[in-house]
XYZ file of C-alpha atoms in Angstrom:
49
model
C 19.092 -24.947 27.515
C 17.041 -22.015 27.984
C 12.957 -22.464 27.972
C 10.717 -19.597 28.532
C 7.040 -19.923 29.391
C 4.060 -17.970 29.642
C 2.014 -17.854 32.875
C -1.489 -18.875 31.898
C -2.625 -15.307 33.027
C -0.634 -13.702 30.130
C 1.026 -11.457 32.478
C 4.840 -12.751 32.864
C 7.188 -14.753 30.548
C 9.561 -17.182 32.799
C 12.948 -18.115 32.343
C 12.524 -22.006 33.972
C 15.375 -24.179 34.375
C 12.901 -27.108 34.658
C 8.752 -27.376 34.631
C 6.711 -30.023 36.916
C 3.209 -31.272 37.558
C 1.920 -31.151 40.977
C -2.075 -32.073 41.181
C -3.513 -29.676 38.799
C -0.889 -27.144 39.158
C 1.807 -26.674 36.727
C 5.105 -25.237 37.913
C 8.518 -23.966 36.856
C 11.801 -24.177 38.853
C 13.587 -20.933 38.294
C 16.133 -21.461 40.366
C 18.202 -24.614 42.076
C 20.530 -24.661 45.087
C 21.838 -27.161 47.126
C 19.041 -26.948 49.814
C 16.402 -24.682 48.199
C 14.985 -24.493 45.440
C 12.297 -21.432 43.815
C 9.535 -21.984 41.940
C 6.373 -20.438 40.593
C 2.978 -21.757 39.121
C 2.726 -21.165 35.766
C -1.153 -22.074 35.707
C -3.742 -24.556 35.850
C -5.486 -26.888 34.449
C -8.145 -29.711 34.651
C -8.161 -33.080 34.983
C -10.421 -35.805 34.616
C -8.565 -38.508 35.920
């Protein structure tokens, strides 16, 4: 499966093998190894909760 994303910022579309929430932070794996692994933030956003 391929996904692509744009950042909130407009400014880069990223190929992400999988996409998380941390806090208020949304973030895409790009890409997995054994032992590390590389993500990015793909933006923000707010919560209430």
């Amino acid at each position: 499966m391929i996904l692509w994303v744009m950042t909130q910022d407009k400014r880069s579309l990223v190929n992400v093998k999988e996409v998380t929430v941390k806090g208020k932070t949304v973030e895409g794996i790009i890409s997995r190894n054994f032992f590390v692994y590389w993500s990015r933030v793909l933006g923000e956003y707010d919560s209430h909760e």
